[in-house]
Amino acid sequence: MNVLLICITTLVAYLLGSIPTAVWYGQGFFGIDIRQHGSGNAGATNTFRVLGKRAGTIVMLVDVLKGYTAAIMSILLWYLDVITHNEIMTFEIVFGLVAVFGHLYPVFADFRGGKGVASLLGMVLAIHPEMALVCIGIFLLVVIASQYVSLGSILAALAFPVLLLLRVFGEKENPLLIVFGFVMFLMVVITHQKNIGRLMRGQENRTVLIRLRKKREQ
């Protein structure tokens, strides 16, 4: 095992995750720091609210791509005979989580990033695409029914490990993947503490879908 190459790849994963998509997009195209507007979060949801549908979609897709790209770098290491085939998933999880950490604490944006949900989705798409699609469906159903993006994110994150335990795809899943699922859920809960507090008080911001609908009605 080439430890140096693994360390370099880990650093690349962090730098990839550290790309502050929302911050750079807001500054480059609107001349504003997204963290000084709306919820103050440097993520896709706040970008949707502050800068609009097009900007939010671009930021979300790039953030998803960050997590996905970081995770699949493990395949490159396998191709180079740095790791074994059985270790691919382990390093997918490691590199993906490092990228999410970079999104949360980006070196390129004073370590003030977003909540990491889009980047988590990206790495899940790389690791278990079928379950990722199921979680996306759950997220959309919750958001449409409740109009709360934060609630959709939390429940979709919880669904991942729970559905793995229930063997919805009819096979026993890798225990490491299940552990990762609960770690992911815990991360989402921690990064959404304020949202959970507002949900309990009935003060949470509604989804951008309502805002867009109101704009069309006007």
CSV table of C-alpha atoms in Angstrom, one decimal:
chain,number,residue,atom,x,y,z
A,1,MET,CA,0.0,0.0,0.0
A,2,ASN,CA,1.4,3.4,-1.1
A,3,VAL,CA,0.7,5.5,2.0
A,4,LEU,CA,2.1,8.7,0.4
A,5,LEU,CA,-0.3,8.4,-2.6
A,6,ILE,CA,-3.2,7.7,-0.3
A,7,CYS,CA,-2.3,10.8,1.8
A,8,ILE,CA,-2.1,12.9,-1.4
A,9,THR,CA,-5.5,11.6,-2.6
A,10,THR,CA,-7.0,12.4,0.8
A,11,LEU,CA,-5.7,16.0,0.5
A,12,VAL,CA,-7.1,16.3,-3.0
A,13,ALA,CA,-10.5,15.1,-1.6
A,14,TYR,CA,-10.4,17.8,1.0
A,15,LEU,CA,-9.4,20.5,-1.4
A,16,LEU,CA,-12.1,19.3,-3.8
A,17,GLY,CA,-14.7,19.5,-1.0
A,18,SER,CA,-13.4,22.9,0.0
A,19,ILE,CA,-14.5,24.5,-3.3
A,20,PRO,CA,-17.0,27.0,-2.0
A,21,THR,CA,-19.4,26.8,-4.9
A,22,ALA,CA,-22.1,29.1,-3.4
A,23,VAL,CA,-19.6,31.7,-2.3
A,24,TRP,CA,-17.7,31.9,-5.5
A,25,TYR,CA,-20.8,31.8,-7.7
A,26,GLY,CA,-22.5,34.6,-5.6
A,27,GLN,CA,-19.3,36.7,-5.7
A,28,GLY,CA,-18.6,36.0,-9.4
A,29,PHE,CA,-22.1,36.6,-10.8
A,30,PHE,CA,-23.9,38.7,-8.3
A,31,GLY,CA,-21.1,40.5,-6.4
A,32,ILE,CA,-22.4,39.3,-3.0
A,33,ASP,CA,-21.2,36.9,-0.3
A,34,ILE,CA,-24.1,34.4,0.1
A,35,ARG,CA,-23.2,33.9,3.7
A,36,GLN,CA,-24.3,37.5,4.5
A,37,HIS,CA,-27.8,36.9,3.1
A,38,GLY,CA,-30.8,34.7,3.8
A,39,SER,CA,-30.0,32.0,6.3
A,40,GLY,CA,-26.2,32.8,6.1
A,41,ASN,CA,-25.5,29.3,4.9
A,42,ALA,CA,-23.1,28.7,1.9
A,43,GLY,CA,-25.2,25.9,0.4
A,44,ALA,CA,-27.6,25.2,-2.4
A,45,THR,CA,-30.8,25.8,-0.4
A,46,ASN,CA,-29.8,29.3,0.6
A,47,THR,CA,-28.6,30.0,-2.9
A,48,PHE,CA,-32.0,29.0,-4.2
A,49,ARG,CA,-33.6,31.5,-1.8
A,50,VAL,CA,-31.2,34.4,-2.3
A,51,LEU,CA,-30.0,34.1,-5.9
A,52,GLY,CA,-32.8,32.1,-7.6
A,53,LYS,CA,-33.5,28.8,-9.2
A,54,ARG,CA,-30.7,28.8,-11.9
A,55,ALA,CA,-28.0,29.7,-9.4
A,56,GLY,CA,-29.3,27.2,-6.8
A,57,THR,CA,-29.4,24.4,-9.3
A,58,ILE,CA,-25.8,25.0,-10.5
A,59,VAL,CA,-24.5,25.2,-6.9
A,60,MET,CA,-26.3,22.0,-6.0
A,61,LEU,CA,-25.0,20.0,-9.0
A,62,VAL,CA,-21.4,21.1,-8.4
A,63,ASP,CA,-21.6,20.3,-4.7
A,64,VAL,CA,-23.0,16.8,-5.5
A,65,LEU,CA,-20.2,16.4,-8.1
A,66,LYS,CA,-17.6,17.2,-5.4
A,67,GLY,CA,-18.7,14.4,-3.2
A,68,TYR,CA,-19.1,12.0,-6.1
A,69,THR,CA,-15.7,12.7,-7.6
A,70,ALA,CA,-13.9,12.4,-4.2
A,71,ALA,CA,-15.5,9.0,-3.5
A,72,ILE,CA,-14.7,7.5,-6.9
A,73,MET,CA,-11.0,8.5,-6.6
A,74,SER,CA,-10.7,5.2,-4.7
A,75,ILE,CA,-11.3,3.3,-8.0
A,76,LEU,CA,-8.3,5.1,-9.4
A,77,LEU,CA,-6.2,3.9,-6.5
A,78,TRP,CA,-7.4,0.4,-7.2
A,79,TYR,CA,-6.6,0.7,-10.8
A,80,LEU,CA,-3.1,1.8,-9.8
A,81,ASP,CA,-2.8,-1.3,-7.5
A,82,VAL,CA,-2.5,1.0,-4.5
A,83,ILE,CA,-5.5,-0.7,-2.7
A,84,THR,CA,-7.3,-4.0,-3.2
A,85,HIS,CA,-10.7,-4.4,-4.7
A,86,ASN,CA,-12.1,-5.2,-1.2
A,87,GLU,CA,-10.9,-1.9,0.1
A,88,ILE,CA,-12.6,0.2,-2.6
A,89,MET,CA,-15.7,0.9,-0.5
A,90,THR,CA,-13.7,1.8,2.6
A,91,PHE,CA,-11.8,4.4,0.7
A,92,GLU,CA,-14.9,5.6,-1.1
A,93,ILE,CA,-16.3,6.4,2.4
A,94,VAL,CA,-13.0,7.9,3.6
A,95,PHE,CA,-12.5,10.2,0.6
A,96,GLY,CA,-16.2,11.1,0.5
A,97,LEU,CA,-16.3,12.1,4.1
A,98,VAL,CA,-13.1,14.1,3.8
A,99,ALA,CA,-14.7,16.0,0.9
A,100,VAL,CA,-17.8,16.7,3.0
A,101,PHE,CA,-15.5,17.9,5.8
A,102,GLY,CA,-14.0,20.2,3.3
A,103,HIS,CA,-17.4,21.5,2.3
A,104,LEU,CA,-18.2,22.2,5.9
A,105,TYR,CA,-14.9,23.8,6.6
A,106,PRO,CA,-13.5,25.1,3.3
A,107,VAL,CA,-9.9,26.3,3.3
A,108,PHE,CA,-10.8,28.6,0.4
A,109,ALA,CA,-13.6,30.4,2.3
A,110,ASP,CA,-12.3,31.1,5.8
A,111,PHE,CA,-13.5,27.6,6.9
A,112,ARG,CA,-17.2,28.8,6.7
A,113,GLY,CA,-19.0,26.4,4.5
A,114,GLY,CA,-22.4,24.8,4.0
A,115,LYS,CA,-24.1,21.9,5.6
A,116,GLY,CA,-22.8,19.2,3.3
A,117,VAL,CA,-26.0,17.5,2.3
A,118,ALA,CA,-25.4,17.8,-1.5
A,119,SER,CA,-21.8,16.5,-1.1
A,120,LEU,CA,-23.1,13.7,1.0
A,121,LEU,CA,-25.6,12.8,-1.7
A,122,GLY,CA,-22.8,12.8,-4.2
A,123,MET,CA,-20.7,10.3,-2.3
A,124,VAL,CA,-23.8,8.1,-1.7
A,125,LEU,CA,-24.4,8.1,-5.4
A,126,ALA,CA,-20.9,6.8,-5.9
A,127,ILE,CA,-21.1,4.2,-3.2
A,128,HIS,CA,-24.7,2.9,-3.5
A,129,PRO,CA,-26.6,4.6,-6.4
A,130,GLU,CA,-29.8,2.5,-5.9
A,131,MET,CA,-30.2,3.6,-2.3
A,132,ALA,CA,-29.3,7.1,-3.2
A,133,LEU,CA,-32.2,7.3,-5.6
A,134,VAL,CA,-34.5,5.9,-3.0
A,135,CYS,CA,-33.3,8.6,-0.5
A,136,ILE,CA,-33.8,11.3,-3.1
A,137,GLY,CA,-37.4,10.1,-3.6
A,138,ILE,CA,-38.0,10.2,0.2
A,139,PHE,CA,-36.5,13.7,0.3
A,140,LEU,CA,-38.7,15.0,-2.4
A,141,LEU,CA,-41.9,13.4,-0.9
A,142,VAL,CA,-41.1,15.0,2.5
A,143,VAL,CA,-40.3,18.4,1.0
A,144,ILE,CA,-43.5,18.4,-1.1
A,145,ALA,CA,-45.6,17.2,1.8
A,146,SER,CA,-44.1,19.4,4.6
A,147,GLN,CA,-42.4,22.2,2.6
A,148,TYR,CA,-39.4,21.9,4.8
A,149,VAL,CA,-36.0,21.2,3.1
A,150,SER,CA,-34.3,20.6,6.4
A,151,LEU,CA,-36.8,17.9,7.4
A,152,GLY,CA,-36.5,16.2,4.1
A,153,SER,CA,-32.7,16.1,4.4
A,154,ILE,CA,-32.8,14.7,7.9
A,155,LEU,CA,-35.4,12.0,7.1
A,156,ALA,CA,-33.6,11.0,3.9
A,157,ALA,CA,-30.4,10.6,5.8
A,158,LEU,CA,-32.1,8.5,8.4
A,159,ALA,CA,-33.7,6.3,5.7
A,160,PHE,CA,-30.3,5.3,4.2
A,161,PRO,CA,-29.0,3.1,7.1
A,162,VAL,CA,-32.5,2.0,8.2
A,163,LEU,CA,-33.4,0.7,4.7
A,164,LEU,CA,-30.0,-1.0,4.5
A,165,LEU,CA,-30.8,-2.8,7.7
A,166,LEU,CA,-34.2,-3.8,6.3
A,167,ARG,CA,-32.5,-5.2,3.2
A,168,VAL,CA,-34.9,-3.5,0.8
A,169,PHE,CA,-32.8,-4.7,-2.1
A,170,GLY,CA,-33.0,-8.3,-0.8
A,171,GLU,CA,-29.4,-8.8,0.1
A,172,LYS,CA,-27.2,-8.4,3.2
A,173,GLU,CA,-25.3,-5.1,3.0
A,174,ASN,CA,-21.8,-4.4,4.1
A,175,PRO,CA,-21.8,-3.6,7.8
A,176,LEU,CA,-19.3,-0.8,7.2
A,177,LEU,CA,-21.8,0.8,4.9
A,178,ILE,CA,-24.5,0.6,7.6
A,179,VAL,CA,-22.2,2.2,10.1
A,180,PHE,CA,-21.4,4.9,7.6
A,181,GLY,CA,-25.1,5.5,7.1
A,182,PHE,CA,-25.7,6.2,10.8
A,183,VAL,CA,-22.6,8.4,10.9
A,184,MET,CA,-24.0,10.3,7.9
A,185,PHE,CA,-27.3,10.7,9.7
A,186,LEU,CA,-25.6,12.0,12.8
A,187,MET,CA,-23.6,14.5,10.7
A,188,VAL,CA,-26.8,15.8,9.1
A,189,VAL,CA,-28.5,16.2,12.5
A,190,ILE,CA,-25.5,18.1,13.9
A,191,THR,CA,-25.3,20.5,11.0
A,192,HIS,CA,-29.1,21.0,11.2
A,193,GLN,CA,-29.3,21.7,14.9
A,194,LYS,CA,-30.6,25.2,14.4
A,195,ASN,CA,-33.1,24.0,11.8
A,196,ILE,CA,-34.4,21.3,14.2
A,197,GLY,CA,-34.8,24.0,16.9
A,198,ARG,CA,-36.8,26.2,14.5
A,199,LEU,CA,-38.9,23.2,13.4
A,200,MET,CA,-39.8,22.5,17.0
A,201,ARG,CA,-40.8,26.1,17.5
A,202,GLY,CA,-42.7,26.3,14.2
A,203,GLN,CA,-40.3,29.0,12.9
A,204,GLU,CA,-38.4,27.1,10.2
A,205,ASN,CA,-38.1,28.6,6.7
A,206,ARG,CA,-40.4,27.2,4.1
A,207,THR,CA,-39.0,25.6,1.0
A,208,VAL,CA,-38.2,27.7,-2.1
A,209,LEU,CA,-41.0,25.8,-3.9
A,210,ILE,CA,-43.5,28.0,-2.1
A,211,ARG,CA,-41.5,31.2,-2.9
A,212,LEU,CA,-41.4,30.3,-6.6
A,213,ARG,CA,-45.1,29.5,-6.6
A,214,LYS,CA,-46.0,32.8,-5.0
A,215,LYS,CA,-43.8,34.6,-7.5
A,216,ARG,CA,-45.6,32.9,-10.4
A,217,GLU,CA,-49.0,33.8,-8.9
A,218,GLN,CA,-48.0,37.5,-8.7
